[in-house]
Amino acid sequence: MVCNSCPTDAPAKPDPRWRRVLWVALAINLAMFAGEIFAGIASGSRSLQADALDFLGDSANYAISLGVAGLALRWRSRAALVKGGTILAFGLYVLVTTVIAAFGSRVPQGETMGAVGLLALLANGTVALMLFRYRGGDANMRSVWICSRNDAIGNLAVVGAALGVLGTGTQWPDIAVAGIMAALGISGGLQILIQASRELTETTSDHRSDDSSKLLNSVMK
């Protein structure tokens, strides 16, 4: 017998508010990616470049979420698997590039880091507030919330790195923050992958149970 607490695989009723929030989040992230990648390269900041790539990854994740909104849970969970893998890959990429940058000697521009970091914090804080009510949903919704939460934390860290660069005159605060952002990406990606895998396992079990029941009923008839 299938337990009532197991997630249903029925298509979710589309929530117009959810879709509107995703569209706004998508627009904000695309705009911030374009501005921050330019600022990151110009200033020589690894943490800004990492944050810009995060904005790009989030834009793709929001687009995927819009595409699967209203579909059955197994499809939303599969989309979450893709997003979790993307976030994990991003975290690993940032980690590798940060280690490589640590062997360099260029000191980033702290003023640019601080100004862009504050703007990014405002953007991600707005998105996180809009998505807060959906943080307890399925893996797909939760993945969107985790993205926004991690971004806001990362932006705070970038602002801190800017102050550190200005105070020390070295690149190490920037390198340290880039490493933290890599850890957040790896941790968030793993959380999403675990929940999405659990949902897929449960919905597959429910689907097989339903098929068995239908077969048994047909035989009894």
PDB file of N, CA, C and O in Angstrom, residues 147-186:
ATOM      1  N   CYS A 147      19.852  28.368  -4.566  1.00  0.00           N
ATOM      2  CA  CYS A 147      20.662  29.219  -5.446  1.00  0.00           C
ATOM      3  C   CYS A 147      20.667  30.660  -4.943  1.00  0.00           C
ATOM      4  O   CYS A 147      21.725  31.290  -4.803  1.00  0.00           O
ATOM      5  N   SER A 148      19.484  31.189  -4.674  1.00  0.00           N
ATOM      6  CA  SER A 148      19.361  32.585  -4.259  1.00  0.00           C
ATOM      7  C   SER A 148      19.980  32.818  -2.885  1.00  0.00           C
ATOM      8  O   SER A 148      20.646  33.833  -2.655  1.00  0.00           O
ATOM      9  N   ARG A 149      19.771  31.877  -1.978  1.00  0.00           N
ATOM     10  CA  ARG A 149      20.354  31.997  -0.640  1.00  0.00           C
ATOM     11  C   ARG A 149      21.881  32.019  -0.722  1.00  0.00           C
ATOM     12  O   ARG A 149      22.539  32.872  -0.113  1.00  0.00           O
ATOM     13  N   ASN A 150      22.445  31.081  -1.477  1.00  0.00           N
ATOM     14  CA  ASN A 150      23.895  31.022  -1.612  1.00  0.00           C
ATOM     15  C   ASN A 150      24.453  32.286  -2.257  1.00  0.00           C
ATOM     16  O   ASN A 150      25.533  32.763  -1.900  1.00  0.00           O
ATOM     17  N   ASP A 151      23.710  32.809  -3.224  1.00  0.00           N
ATOM     18  CA  ASP A 151      24.165  34.022  -3.908  1.00  0.00           C
ATOM     19  C   ASP A 151      24.248  35.198  -2.952  1.00  0.00           C
ATOM     20  O   ASP A 151      25.220  35.972  -2.978  1.00  0.00           O
ATOM     21  N   ALA A 152      23.216  35.363  -2.116  1.00  0.00           N
ATOM     22  CA  ALA A 152      23.213  36.480  -1.166  1.00  0.00           C
ATOM     23  C   ALA A 152      24.363  36.349  -0.171  1.00  0.00           C
ATOM     24  O   ALA A 152      25.046  37.341   0.151  1.00  0.00           O
ATOM     25  N   ILE A 153      24.609  35.134   0.308  1.00  0.00           N
ATOM     26  CA  ILE A 153      25.737  34.907   1.215  1.00  0.00           C
ATOM     27  C   ILE A 153      27.056  35.211   0.505  1.00  0.00           C
ATOM     28  O   ILE A 153      27.954  35.841   1.069  1.00  0.00           O
ATOM     29  N   GLY A 154      27.151  34.764  -0.740  1.00  0.00           N
ATOM     30  CA  GLY A 154      28.361  35.019  -1.511  1.00  0.00           C
ATOM     31  C   GLY A 154      28.616  36.495  -1.730  1.00  0.00           C
ATOM     32  O   GLY A 154      29.766  36.956  -1.677  1.00  0.00           O
ATOM     33  N   ASN A 155      27.550  37.254  -1.955  1.00  0.00           N
ATOM     34  CA  ASN A 155      27.705  38.697  -2.162  1.00  0.00           C
ATOM     35  C   ASN A 155      28.215  39.387  -0.905  1.00  0.00           C
ATOM     36  O   ASN A 155      29.049  40.302  -0.984  1.00  0.00           O
ATOM     37  N   LEU A 156      27.704  38.980   0.244  1.00  0.00           N
ATOM     38  CA  LEU A 156      28.213  39.527   1.501  1.00  0.00           C
ATOM     39  C   LEU A 156      29.702  39.240   1.642  1.00  0.00           C
ATOM     40  O   LEU A 156      30.483  40.101   2.084  1.00  0.00           O
ATOM     41  N   ALA A 157      30.090  38.032   1.256  1.00  0.00           N
ATOM     42  CA  ALA A 157      31.490  37.652   1.341  1.00  0.00           C
ATOM     43  C   ALA A 157      32.353  38.476   0.378  1.00  0.00           C
ATOM     44  O   ALA A 157      33.491  38.832   0.699  1.00  0.00           O
ATOM     45  N   VAL A 158      31.812  38.764  -0.816  1.00  0.00           N
ATOM     46  CA  VAL A 158      32.562  39.576  -1.786  1.00  0.00           C
ATOM     47  C   VAL A 158      32.805  40.980  -1.227  1.00  0.00           C
ATOM     48  O   VAL A 158      33.904  41.541  -1.377  1.00  0.00           O
ATOM     49  N   VAL A 159      31.794  41.560  -0.596  1.00  0.00           N
ATOM     50  CA  VAL A 159      31.962  42.884   0.011  1.00  0.00           C
ATOM     51  C   VAL A 159      33.032  42.820   1.104  1.00  0.00           C
ATOM     52  O   VAL A 159      33.890  43.711   1.218  1.00  0.00           O
ATOM     53  N   GLY A 160      33.002  41.753   1.889  1.00  0.00           N
ATOM     54  CA  GLY A 160      34.028  41.578   2.914  1.00  0.00           C
ATOM     55  C   GLY A 160      35.414  41.432   2.303  1.00  0.00           C
ATOM     56  O   GLY A 160      36.399  41.960   2.825  1.00  0.00           O
ATOM     57  N   ALA A 161      35.486  40.706   1.174  1.00  0.00           N
ATOM     58  CA  ALA A 161      36.772  40.533   0.493  1.00  0.00           C
ATOM     59  C   ALA A 161      37.297  41.867  -0.018  1.00  0.00           C
ATOM     60  O   ALA A 161      38.507  42.129   0.023  1.00  0.00           O
ATOM     61  N   ALA A 162      36.378  42.708  -0.506  1.00  0.00           N
ATOM     62  CA  ALA A 162      36.791  44.029  -1.001  1.00  0.00           C
ATOM     63  C   ALA A 162      37.429  44.840   0.121  1.00  0.00           C
ATOM     64  O   ALA A 162      38.473  45.486  -0.073  1.00  0.00           O
ATOM     65  N   LEU A 163      36.812  44.807   1.290  1.00  0.00           N
ATOM     66  CA  LEU A 163      37.379  45.520   2.440  1.00  0.00           C
ATOM     67  C   LEU A 163      38.738  44.930   2.822  1.00  0.00           C
ATOM     68  O   LEU A 163      39.674  45.659   3.175  1.00  0.00           O
ATOM     69  N   GLY A 164      38.828  43.597   2.725  1.00  0.00           N
ATOM     70  CA  GLY A 164      40.091  42.944   3.049  1.00  0.00           C
ATOM     71  C   GLY A 164      41.199  43.304   2.076  1.00  0.00           C
ATOM     72  O   GLY A 164      42.353  43.527   2.481  1.00  0.00           O
ATOM     73  N   VAL A 165      40.866  43.356   0.791  1.00  0.00           N
ATOM     74  CA  VAL A 165      41.854  43.733  -0.226  1.00  0.00           C
ATOM     75  C   VAL A 165      42.328  45.166  -0.005  1.00  0.00           C
ATOM     76  O   VAL A 165      43.529  45.466  -0.086  1.00  0.00           O
ATOM     77  N   LEU A 166      41.374  46.065   0.282  1.00  0.00           N
ATOM     78  CA  LEU A 166      41.734  47.464   0.529  1.00  0.00           C
ATOM     79  C   LEU A 166      42.593  47.606   1.789  1.00  0.00           C
ATOM     80  O   LEU A 166      43.503  48.433   1.853  1.00  0.00           O
ATOM     81  N   GLY A 167      42.281  46.771   2.772  1.00  0.00           N
ATOM     82  CA  GLY A 167      43.009  46.880   4.036  1.00  0.00           C
ATOM     83  C   GLY A 167      44.395  46.264   4.017  1.00  0.00           C
ATOM     84  O   GLY A 167      45.318  46.773   4.664  1.00  0.00           O
ATOM     85  N   THR A 168      44.548  45.159   3.281  1.00  0.00           N
ATOM     86  CA  THR A 168      45.825  44.436   3.277  1.00  0.00           C
ATOM     87  C   THR A 168      46.690  44.724   2.049  1.00  0.00           C
ATOM     88  O   THR A 168      47.906  44.512   2.087  1.00  0.00           O
ATOM     89  N   GLY A 169      46.049  45.156   0.967  1.00  0.00           N
ATOM     90  CA  GLY A 169      46.790  45.389  -0.260  1.00  0.00           C
ATOM     91  C   GLY A 169      47.245  44.112  -0.932  1.00  0.00           C
ATOM     92  O   GLY A 169      48.172  44.131  -1.757  1.00  0.00           O
ATOM     93  N   THR A 170      46.611  42.992  -0.603  1.00  0.00           N
ATOM     94  CA  THR A 170      46.965  41.699  -1.202  1.00  0.00           C
ATOM     95  C   THR A 170      45.720  41.065  -1.836  1.00  0.00           C
ATOM     96  O   THR A 170      44.589  41.523  -1.620  1.00  0.00           O
ATOM     97  N   GLN A 171      45.929  39.969  -2.575  1.00  0.00           N
ATOM     98  CA  GLN A 171      44.827  39.273  -3.232  1.00  0.00           C
ATOM     99  C   GLN A 171      44.181  38.210  -2.349  1.00  0.00           C
ATOM    100  O   GLN A 171      43.143  37.648  -2.711  1.00  0.00           O
ATOM    101  N   TRP A 172      44.749  37.937  -1.192  1.00  0.00           N
ATOM    102  CA  TRP A 172      44.317  36.781  -0.415  1.00  0.00           C
ATOM    103  C   TRP A 172      42.875  36.851   0.090  1.00  0.00           C
ATOM    104  O   TRP A 172      42.191  35.814   0.117  1.00  0.00           O
ATOM    105  N   PRO A 173      42.370  38.006   0.486  1.00  0.00           N
ATOM    106  CA  PRO A 173      40.940  38.032   0.850  1.00  0.00           C
ATOM    107  C   PRO A 173      40.032  37.650  -0.322  1.00  0.00           C
ATOM    108  O   PRO A 173      39.029  36.956  -0.146  1.00  0.00           O
ATOM    109  N   ASP A 174      40.405  38.088  -1.529  1.00  0.00           N
ATOM    110  CA  ASP A 174      39.644  37.745  -2.730  1.00  0.00           C
ATOM    111  C   ASP A 174      39.714  36.248  -3.001  1.00  0.00           C
ATOM    112  O   ASP A 174      38.701  35.604  -3.321  1.00  0.00           O
ATOM    113  N   ILE A 175      40.883  35.656  -2.854  1.00  0.00           N
ATOM    114  CA  ILE A 175      41.069  34.213  -3.058  1.00  0.00           C
ATOM    115  C   ILE A 175      40.264  33.423  -2.027  1.00  0.00           C
ATOM    116  O   ILE A 175      39.619  32.417  -2.350  1.00  0.00           O
ATOM    117  N   ALA A 176      40.291  33.881  -0.775  1.00  0.00           N
ATOM    118  CA  ALA A 176      39.581  33.172   0.290  1.00  0.00           C
ATOM    119  C   ALA A 176      38.080  33.151   0.043  1.00  0.00           C
ATOM    120  O   ALA A 176      37.412  32.114   0.216  1.00  0.00           O
ATOM    121  N   VAL A 177      37.534  34.287  -0.384  1.00  0.00           N
ATOM    122  CA  VAL A 177      36.092  34.359  -0.639  1.00  0.00           C
ATOM    123  C   VAL A 177      35.709  33.497  -1.835  1.00  0.00           C
ATOM    124  O   VAL A 177      34.668  32.829  -1.824  1.00  0.00           O
ATOM    125  N   ALA A 178      36.532  33.494  -2.866  1.00  0.00           N
ATOM    126  CA  ALA A 178      36.260  32.630  -4.013  1.00  0.00           C
ATOM    127  C   ALA A 178      36.211  31.166  -3.569  1.00  0.00           C
ATOM    128  O   ALA A 178      35.391  30.380  -4.053  1.00  0.00           O
ATOM    129  N   GLY A 179      37.091  30.797  -2.637  1.00  0.00           N
ATOM    130  CA  GLY A 179      37.079  29.435  -2.107  1.00  0.00           C
ATOM    131  C   GLY A 179      35.805  29.132  -1.333  1.00  0.00           C
ATOM    132  O   GLY A 179      35.244  28.028  -1.439  1.00  0.00           O
ATOM    133  N   ILE A 180      35.322  30.100  -0.563  1.00  0.00           N
ATOM    134  CA  ILE A 180      34.072  29.921   0.178  1.00  0.00           C
ATOM    135  C   ILE A 180      32.903  29.738  -0.783  1.00  0.00           C
ATOM    136  O   ILE A 180      32.031  28.883  -0.574  1.00  0.00           O
ATOM    137  N   MET A 181      32.892  30.529  -1.853  1.00  0.00           N
ATOM    138  CA  MET A 181      31.817  30.421  -2.832  1.00  0.00           C
ATOM    139  C   MET A 181      31.838  29.067  -3.527  1.00  0.00           C
ATOM    140  O   MET A 181      30.797  28.489  -3.836  1.00  0.00           O
ATOM    141  N   ALA A 182      33.035  28.537  -3.746  1.00  0.00           N
ATOM    142  CA  ALA A 182      33.152  27.202  -4.324  1.00  0.00           C
ATOM    143  C   ALA A 182      32.558  26.158  -3.379  1.00  0.00           C
ATOM    144  O   ALA A 182      31.829  25.251  -3.805  1.00  0.00           O
ATOM    145  N   ALA A 183      32.842  26.301  -2.080  1.00  0.00           N
ATOM    146  CA  ALA A 183      32.304  25.361  -1.096  1.00  0.00           C
ATOM    147  C   ALA A 183      30.780  25.435  -1.025  1.00  0.00           C
ATOM    148  O   ALA A 183      30.098  24.404  -0.901  1.00  0.00           O
ATOM    149  N   LEU A 184      30.225  26.647  -1.109  1.00  0.00           N
ATOM    150  CA  LEU A 184      28.768  26.808  -1.104  1.00  0.00           C
ATOM    151  C   LEU A 184      28.145  26.126  -2.319  1.00  0.00           C
ATOM    152  O   LEU A 184      27.103  25.472  -2.220  1.00  0.00           O
ATOM    153  N   GLY A 185      28.782  26.277  -3.475  1.00  0.00           N
ATOM    154  CA  GLY A 185      28.263  25.655  -4.678  1.00  0.00           C
ATOM    155  C   GLY A 185      28.282  24.141  -4.580  1.00  0.00           C
ATOM    156  O   GLY A 185      27.308  23.468  -4.939  1.00  0.00           O
ATOM    157  N   ILE A 186      29.367  23.590  -4.080  1.00  0.00           N
ATOM    158  CA  ILE A 186      29.484  22.135  -3.943  1.00  0.00           C
ATOM    159  C   ILE A 186      28.451  21.609  -2.950  1.00  0.00           C
ATOM    160  O   ILE A 186      27.758  20.619  -3.208  1.00  0.00           O
TER     161      ILE A 186
END
